[in-house]
């Protein structure tokens, strides 16, 4: 079975599943198995605790072998996110962060509308050959089994997805992948049916005219800005810095700038900083 | 944590989760954990392969201890189904059986409308104290890990629930419970919001005026009828009997008779049979 035969949705059009610091190979395998059930094919691992490739993952998910073999392993979270343009953080805990929080259903609908929108702009019929290069890279981001995503990681994501639960809100890793994968599959099936009709509910910020900058552009911006702010002693006391810095990044990210806008802002910052040094 | 604290939905109003011939304690535990995430509290096991109680189940699901401790173990499928009035069989494989097939979403909506309907008939506000005795017993039925439910078992269920998947349609046991539990939780939350407004989409066959007969009544009917038909050599050749008998039972069940109607039909059969012997 090849990766292509797993799903009618082409490889590059489904969201990436990114597991951040996963602890157990078995859970990676169970997540891959859930992916294969719901047409998700691209798996990324950021700093898994156990060495990769991991035979325990394959043992857990013989059907998902193509997904596991094609999985990419990154040394850390930011490198795994470099080319991602819109990231959904799967997390149950509400945090004091001004980010959009969506249900799995709403997030899935948004993801498949991005995909659909691409097809509408290139052709009136759903022709996948026109889509691959310009399709925004979308990721579903899952934290480690025990602790979940850290605030720092959630900050870099654009949207929080919270699975509605009863009082026991702790889902295991693969079960969270099941729920989000299941909603993705439902929503994308719906969009396949609708693909030749009009449908204009896409958030305009996510259309091709406004393709969001990949995260590596944002990380570059943040590095630059943090350097300036540290040098300027903006944060005053070290204990206040983490929250101030998180809020600042969240605020900037919410604008969903494209690559050109990020460059413009960086140029503006640099201009200000150089000016300051010379004055 | 007591069972009652797991969910705002009272114990007797959520569907029963019935695992038929589950093979591994770990999977029973993972299923119970998923139940606790989504407000399902009543677990039944029919002929589990390993002895029950099973410490491996608890190890897998420390949060779900109240569910596991309250779980009831039955010697076989039919005894576990005895008091069930409407059963949903979770199965992926389409079979030549004239049964309603619903998506998890549609099944969940139907289940929570049964619950809601009860509240409307007893009181204009959603007062759970009036509901417990008359609430129809509903079950979600899951087959063993490797093989799934047998045709004989599906036949006794009223509705098939099929989880939409990509080409790999094999979900593990707990993951199927996750999807159905998740949809149940979504639908029941919706019904909580709607509980004081009018909402009349309930299938009339499922209302209190027409409370479906419990499965033990049907099993009694089937035993009686099979005895007559065997004695009458109705099935002719033994190899043709299984399918003929399955189709006949499916056909009868589709009427969703109440207990009185089952008794009436049994009386009719008996009358016919006695008449035949005396003539």
Coordinates of C-alpha atoms in Angstrom, one line a residue, chain B:
Chain B
X1 CA -14.4 10.8 42.3
X2 CA -17.8 9.1 42.2
X3 CA -19.6 8.0 39.0
X4 CA -22.1 10.8 39.4
X5 CA -19.4 13.5 39.4
X6 CA -18.1 12.3 36.0
X7 CA -20.9 14.0 34.1
X8 CA -23.8 16.3 34.4
X9 CA -25.9 13.6 32.6
X10 CA -27.5 11.3 35.1
X11 CA -26.4 7.7 35.1
X12 CA -29.5 6.2 33.7
X13 CA -29.9 8.6 30.9
X14 CA -26.7 8.0 29.0
X15 CA -26.4 5.1 26.6
X16 CA -24.9 1.8 27.9
X17 CA -21.6 0.9 26.3
X18 CA -21.6 -2.8 25.6
X19 CA -18.3 -4.5 24.6
X20 CA -19.0 -7.9 23.1
X21 CA -16.2 -10.5 23.7
X22 CA -13.5 -8.0 24.2
X23 CA -10.1 -9.6 24.0
X24 CA -7.7 -7.4 26.1
X25 CA -8.1 -5.8 29.4
X26 CA -6.1 -2.8 28.2
X27 CA -8.7 -2.1 25.5
X28 CA -11.5 -2.3 28.1
X29 CA -9.6 0.2 30.1
X30 CA -9.0 2.5 27.1
X31 CA -12.7 2.3 26.3
X32 CA -13.6 3.2 29.9
X33 CA -11.3 6.1 29.7
X34 CA -12.9 7.4 26.5
X35 CA -16.3 7.0 28.2
X36 CA -15.2 9.2 31.1
X37 CA -14.2 11.9 28.6
X38 CA -17.6 12.0 27.1
X39 CA -20.1 11.6 29.9
X40 CA -20.8 7.9 29.4
X41 CA -20.9 6.0 32.7
X42 CA -22.5 2.5 32.3
X43 CA -20.2 -0.2 30.9
X44 CA -21.2 -3.8 30.2
X45 CA -19.0 -6.6 29.1
X46 CA -20.4 -9.7 27.3
X47 CA -18.1 -12.8 27.7
X48 CA -14.7 -11.0 27.9
X49 CA -11.8 -13.3 27.0
X50 CA -9.9 -12.5 30.2
X51 CA -11.3 -12.8 33.7
X52 CA -13.2 -9.9 35.1
X53 CA -12.4 -7.7 37.1
X54 CA -9.2 -7.3 35.2
X55 CA -6.3 -5.2 36.8
X56 CA -4.9 -4.4 33.3
X57 CA -8.1 -2.4 32.5
X58 CA -7.6 -0.2 35.6
X59 CA -4.0 0.3 34.9
X60 CA -4.9 1.7 31.5
X61 CA -7.5 4.1 32.9
X62 CA -7.0 5.3 36.5
X63 CA -9.4 8.2 35.9
X64 CA -12.1 5.8 34.9
X65 CA -12.0 3.7 38.0
X66 CA -15.7 4.4 39.0
X67 CA -16.8 3.2 35.5
X68 CA -14.7 0.0 35.7
X69 CA -15.8 -0.8 39.2
X70 CA -19.5 -0.4 38.3
X71 CA -19.1 -2.4 35.0
X72 CA -21.3 -5.4 34.7
X73 CA -20.1 -8.6 33.3
X74 CA -22.5 -10.9 31.5
X75 CA -21.9 -14.5 30.3
X76 CA -23.0 -13.8 26.8
X77 CA -24.3 -11.2 24.3
X78 CA -28.0 -12.0 24.7
X79 CA -28.0 -11.7 28.5
X80 CA -26.2 -8.3 28.3
X81 CA -28.9 -7.1 25.8
X82 CA -31.9 -8.4 27.8
X83 CA -33.2 -5.0 29.0
X84 CA -32.0 -2.9 26.1
X85 CA -34.7 -1.3 24.0
X86 CA -32.8 0.3 21.2
X87 CA -29.3 -0.9 20.3
X88 CA -26.8 0.7 17.9
X89 CA -24.2 -1.7 16.4
X90 CA -20.9 0.0 15.7
X91 CA -19.6 -1.7 12.6
X92 CA -17.8 -0.7 9.4
X93 CA -18.6 -3.5 7.1
X94 CA -21.7 -3.2 5.0
X95 CA -23.7 -6.4 5.1
X96 CA -26.7 -7.6 3.2
X97 CA -29.1 -6.6 6.0
X98 CA -32.0 -4.3 5.7
X99 CA -31.2 -2.1 8.7
X100 CA -31.0 1.6 9.1
X101 CA -27.3 2.8 8.8
X102 CA -26.6 6.1 10.5
X103 CA -23.5 8.2 10.9
X104 CA -22.2 8.6 14.5
X105 CA -23.5 12.2 14.3
X106 CA -27.0 11.2 13.4
X107 CA -27.1 8.3 15.9
X108 CA -25.9 10.6 18.7
X109 CA -28.6 13.2 17.8
X110 CA -31.2 10.4 17.9
X111 CA -30.0 9.2 21.2
X112 CA -30.1 12.5 22.9
X113 CA -33.5 13.3 21.4
X114 CA -34.8 10.2 23.1
X115 CA -33.5 11.6 26.3
X116 CA -34.9 15.0 25.6
X117 CA -38.2 13.7 24.6
X118 CA -38.6 12.0 27.9
X119 CA -38.1 15.3 29.7
X120 CA -40.6 17.1 27.6
X121 CA -43.3 14.6 28.3
X122 CA -42.9 14.6 32.0
X123 CA -42.3 18.2 32.7
X124 CA -41.8 21.4 30.8
X125 CA -38.4 21.9 32.4
X126 CA -35.6 19.4 32.2
X127 CA -36.1 17.7 35.6
X128 CA -34.1 14.5 35.8
X129 CA -36.0 13.2 38.8
X130 CA -38.9 12.3 36.5
X131 CA -37.0 10.5 34.0
X132 CA -35.2 7.5 35.4
X133 CA -37.9 4.9 35.4
X134 CA -39.3 5.3 32.0
X135 CA -36.2 6.2 30.0
X136 CA -35.7 3.7 27.2
X137 CA -32.5 1.7 27.7
X138 CA -30.2 2.5 24.8
X139 CA -26.9 0.7 24.1
X140 CA -23.9 1.3 21.9
X141 CA -22.6 -2.1 20.9
X142 CA -19.0 -2.8 20.0
X143 CA -17.6 -6.1 18.7
X144 CA -14.3 -7.8 19.6
X145 CA -11.0 -6.2 18.5
X146 CA -10.0 -8.6 15.7
X147 CA -13.3 -9.7 14.2
X148 CA -16.0 -7.1 15.0
X149 CA -19.6 -8.0 15.6
X150 CA -21.0 -11.2 14.1
X151 CA -24.0 -11.0 11.8
X152 CA -26.1 -12.7 14.5
X153 CA -25.3 -10.0 16.9
X154 CA -25.9 -7.2 14.5
X155 CA -29.2 -8.7 13.6
X156 CA -30.4 -8.1 17.2
X157 CA -29.4 -4.5 17.1
X158 CA -31.8 -1.9 15.7
X159 CA -29.5 0.4 13.9
X160 CA -26.0 0.2 12.4
X161 CA -23.6 3.1 13.1
X162 CA -20.7 3.3 10.7
X163 CA -17.8 5.7 11.3
X164 CA -16.8 7.4 8.0
X165 CA -13.2 6.6 7.3
X166 CA -10.6 6.7 4.5
X167 CA -9.6 3.4 2.9
X168 CA -8.2 2.0 6.1
X169 CA -11.5 1.5 7.9
X170 CA -10.2 -0.5 10.8
X171 CA -10.4 1.5 14.0
X172 CA -9.4 0.0 17.2
X173 CA -12.0 -0.7 19.9
X174 CA -11.3 2.3 22.1
X175 CA -11.0 4.7 19.1
X176 CA -14.5 3.7 18.0
X177 CA -15.7 4.4 21.5
X178 CA -13.9 7.8 21.3
X179 CA -15.8 8.8 18.1
X180 CA -19.2 7.6 19.2
X181 CA -18.7 9.1 22.7
X182 CA -17.5 12.4 21.3
X183 CA -20.6 12.7 19.0
X184 CA -22.8 11.7 21.9
X185 CA -21.3 14.4 24.1
X186 CA -21.6 17.0 21.4
X187 CA -25.3 16.1 20.7
X188 CA -26.2 15.9 24.4
X189 CA -24.7 19.3 25.1
X190 CA -26.8 20.7 22.3
X191 CA -29.9 19.1 23.8
X192 CA -29.1 20.5 27.2
X193 CA -29.3 24.0 25.6
X194 CA -32.5 23.2 23.7
X195 CA -34.2 21.5 26.6
X196 CA -36.9 24.0 27.3
X197 CA -37.7 24.8 23.7
X198 CA -39.8 22.8 21.3
X199 CA -38.1 20.2 19.3
X200 CA -40.1 17.5 17.6
X201 CA -37.7 15.7 15.3
X202 CA -37.8 12.5 17.4
X203 CA -38.6 9.3 15.5
X204 CA -42.1 8.6 16.7
X205 CA -41.3 4.9 17.1
X206 CA -39.0 5.9 19.9
X207 CA -41.3 8.0 22.0
X208 CA -42.8 6.9 25.3
X209 CA -46.1 6.3 23.8
X210 CA -44.3 3.6 21.9
X211 CA -41.5 2.3 24.1
X212 CA -39.8 -0.5 22.2
X213 CA -39.8 -3.9 23.7
X214 CA -36.6 -4.9 25.5
X215 CA -34.4 -7.4 23.6
X216 CA -35.2 -10.3 26.0
X217 CA -38.8 -10.1 24.7
X218 CA -37.6 -10.4 21.1
X219 CA -35.3 -13.3 22.1
X220 CA -38.2 -15.1 23.6
X221 CA -40.2 -14.5 20.4
X222 CA -37.3 -15.7 18.2
X223 CA -36.8 -18.9 20.3
X224 CA -40.5 -19.7 20.0
X225 CA -40.6 -19.0 16.3
X226 CA -37.4 -20.9 15.5
X227 CA -38.8 -23.9 17.4
X228 CA -41.9 -23.9 15.2
X229 CA -40.0 -23.3 12.0
X230 CA -37.5 -26.1 12.7
X231 CA -40.3 -28.5 13.6
X232 CA -42.1 -27.5 10.4
X233 CA -38.9 -28.0 8.4
X234 CA -39.3 -24.5 7.1
X235 CA -35.6 -23.9 6.3
X236 CA -35.3 -27.2 4.2
X237 CA -31.5 -27.3 4.0
X238 CA -29.2 -26.5 7.0
X239 CA -26.9 -24.4 4.9
X240 CA -29.7 -22.0 3.9
X241 CA -31.0 -21.6 7.4
X242 CA -28.5 -19.0 8.8
X243 CA -29.2 -16.3 6.1
X244 CA -33.0 -17.0 5.9
X245 CA -33.3 -16.8 9.7
X246 CA -31.2 -13.7 9.9
X247 CA -33.4 -12.0 7.2
X248 CA -36.5 -13.0 9.0
X249 CA -35.4 -11.6 12.4
X250 CA -34.2 -8.4 10.8
X251 CA -37.5 -8.0 9.1
X252 CA -39.5 -8.5 12.3
X253 CA -37.2 -6.2 14.4
X254 CA -37.7 -3.4 12.0
X255 CA -41.2 -2.9 13.2
X256 CA -39.9 -1.7 16.6
X257 CA -42.7 -3.4 18.4
X258 CA -43.4 -2.6 22.0
X259 CA -43.7 -5.3 24.6
X260 CA -47.4 -5.7 24.2
X261 CA -47.0 -6.1 20.4
X262 CA -44.4 -8.8 20.9
X263 CA -46.7 -10.7 23.2
X264 CA -49.5 -10.3 20.7
X265 CA -47.4 -11.7 17.9
X266 CA -46.2 -14.6 20.1
X267 CA -49.8 -15.4 21.0
X268 CA -50.7 -15.3 17.3
X269 CA -47.9 -17.7 16.5
X270 CA -48.8 -20.0 19.3
X271 CA -52.4 -20.0 18.3
X272 CA -51.4 -20.9 14.8
X273 CA -49.1 -23.7 16.0
X274 CA -51.6 -25.2 18.4
X275 CA -54.2 -25.1 15.8
X276 CA -51.9 -27.0 13.4
X277 CA -51.2 -29.7 16.0
X278 CA -54.9 -30.2 16.7
X279 CA -56.0 -30.3 13.2

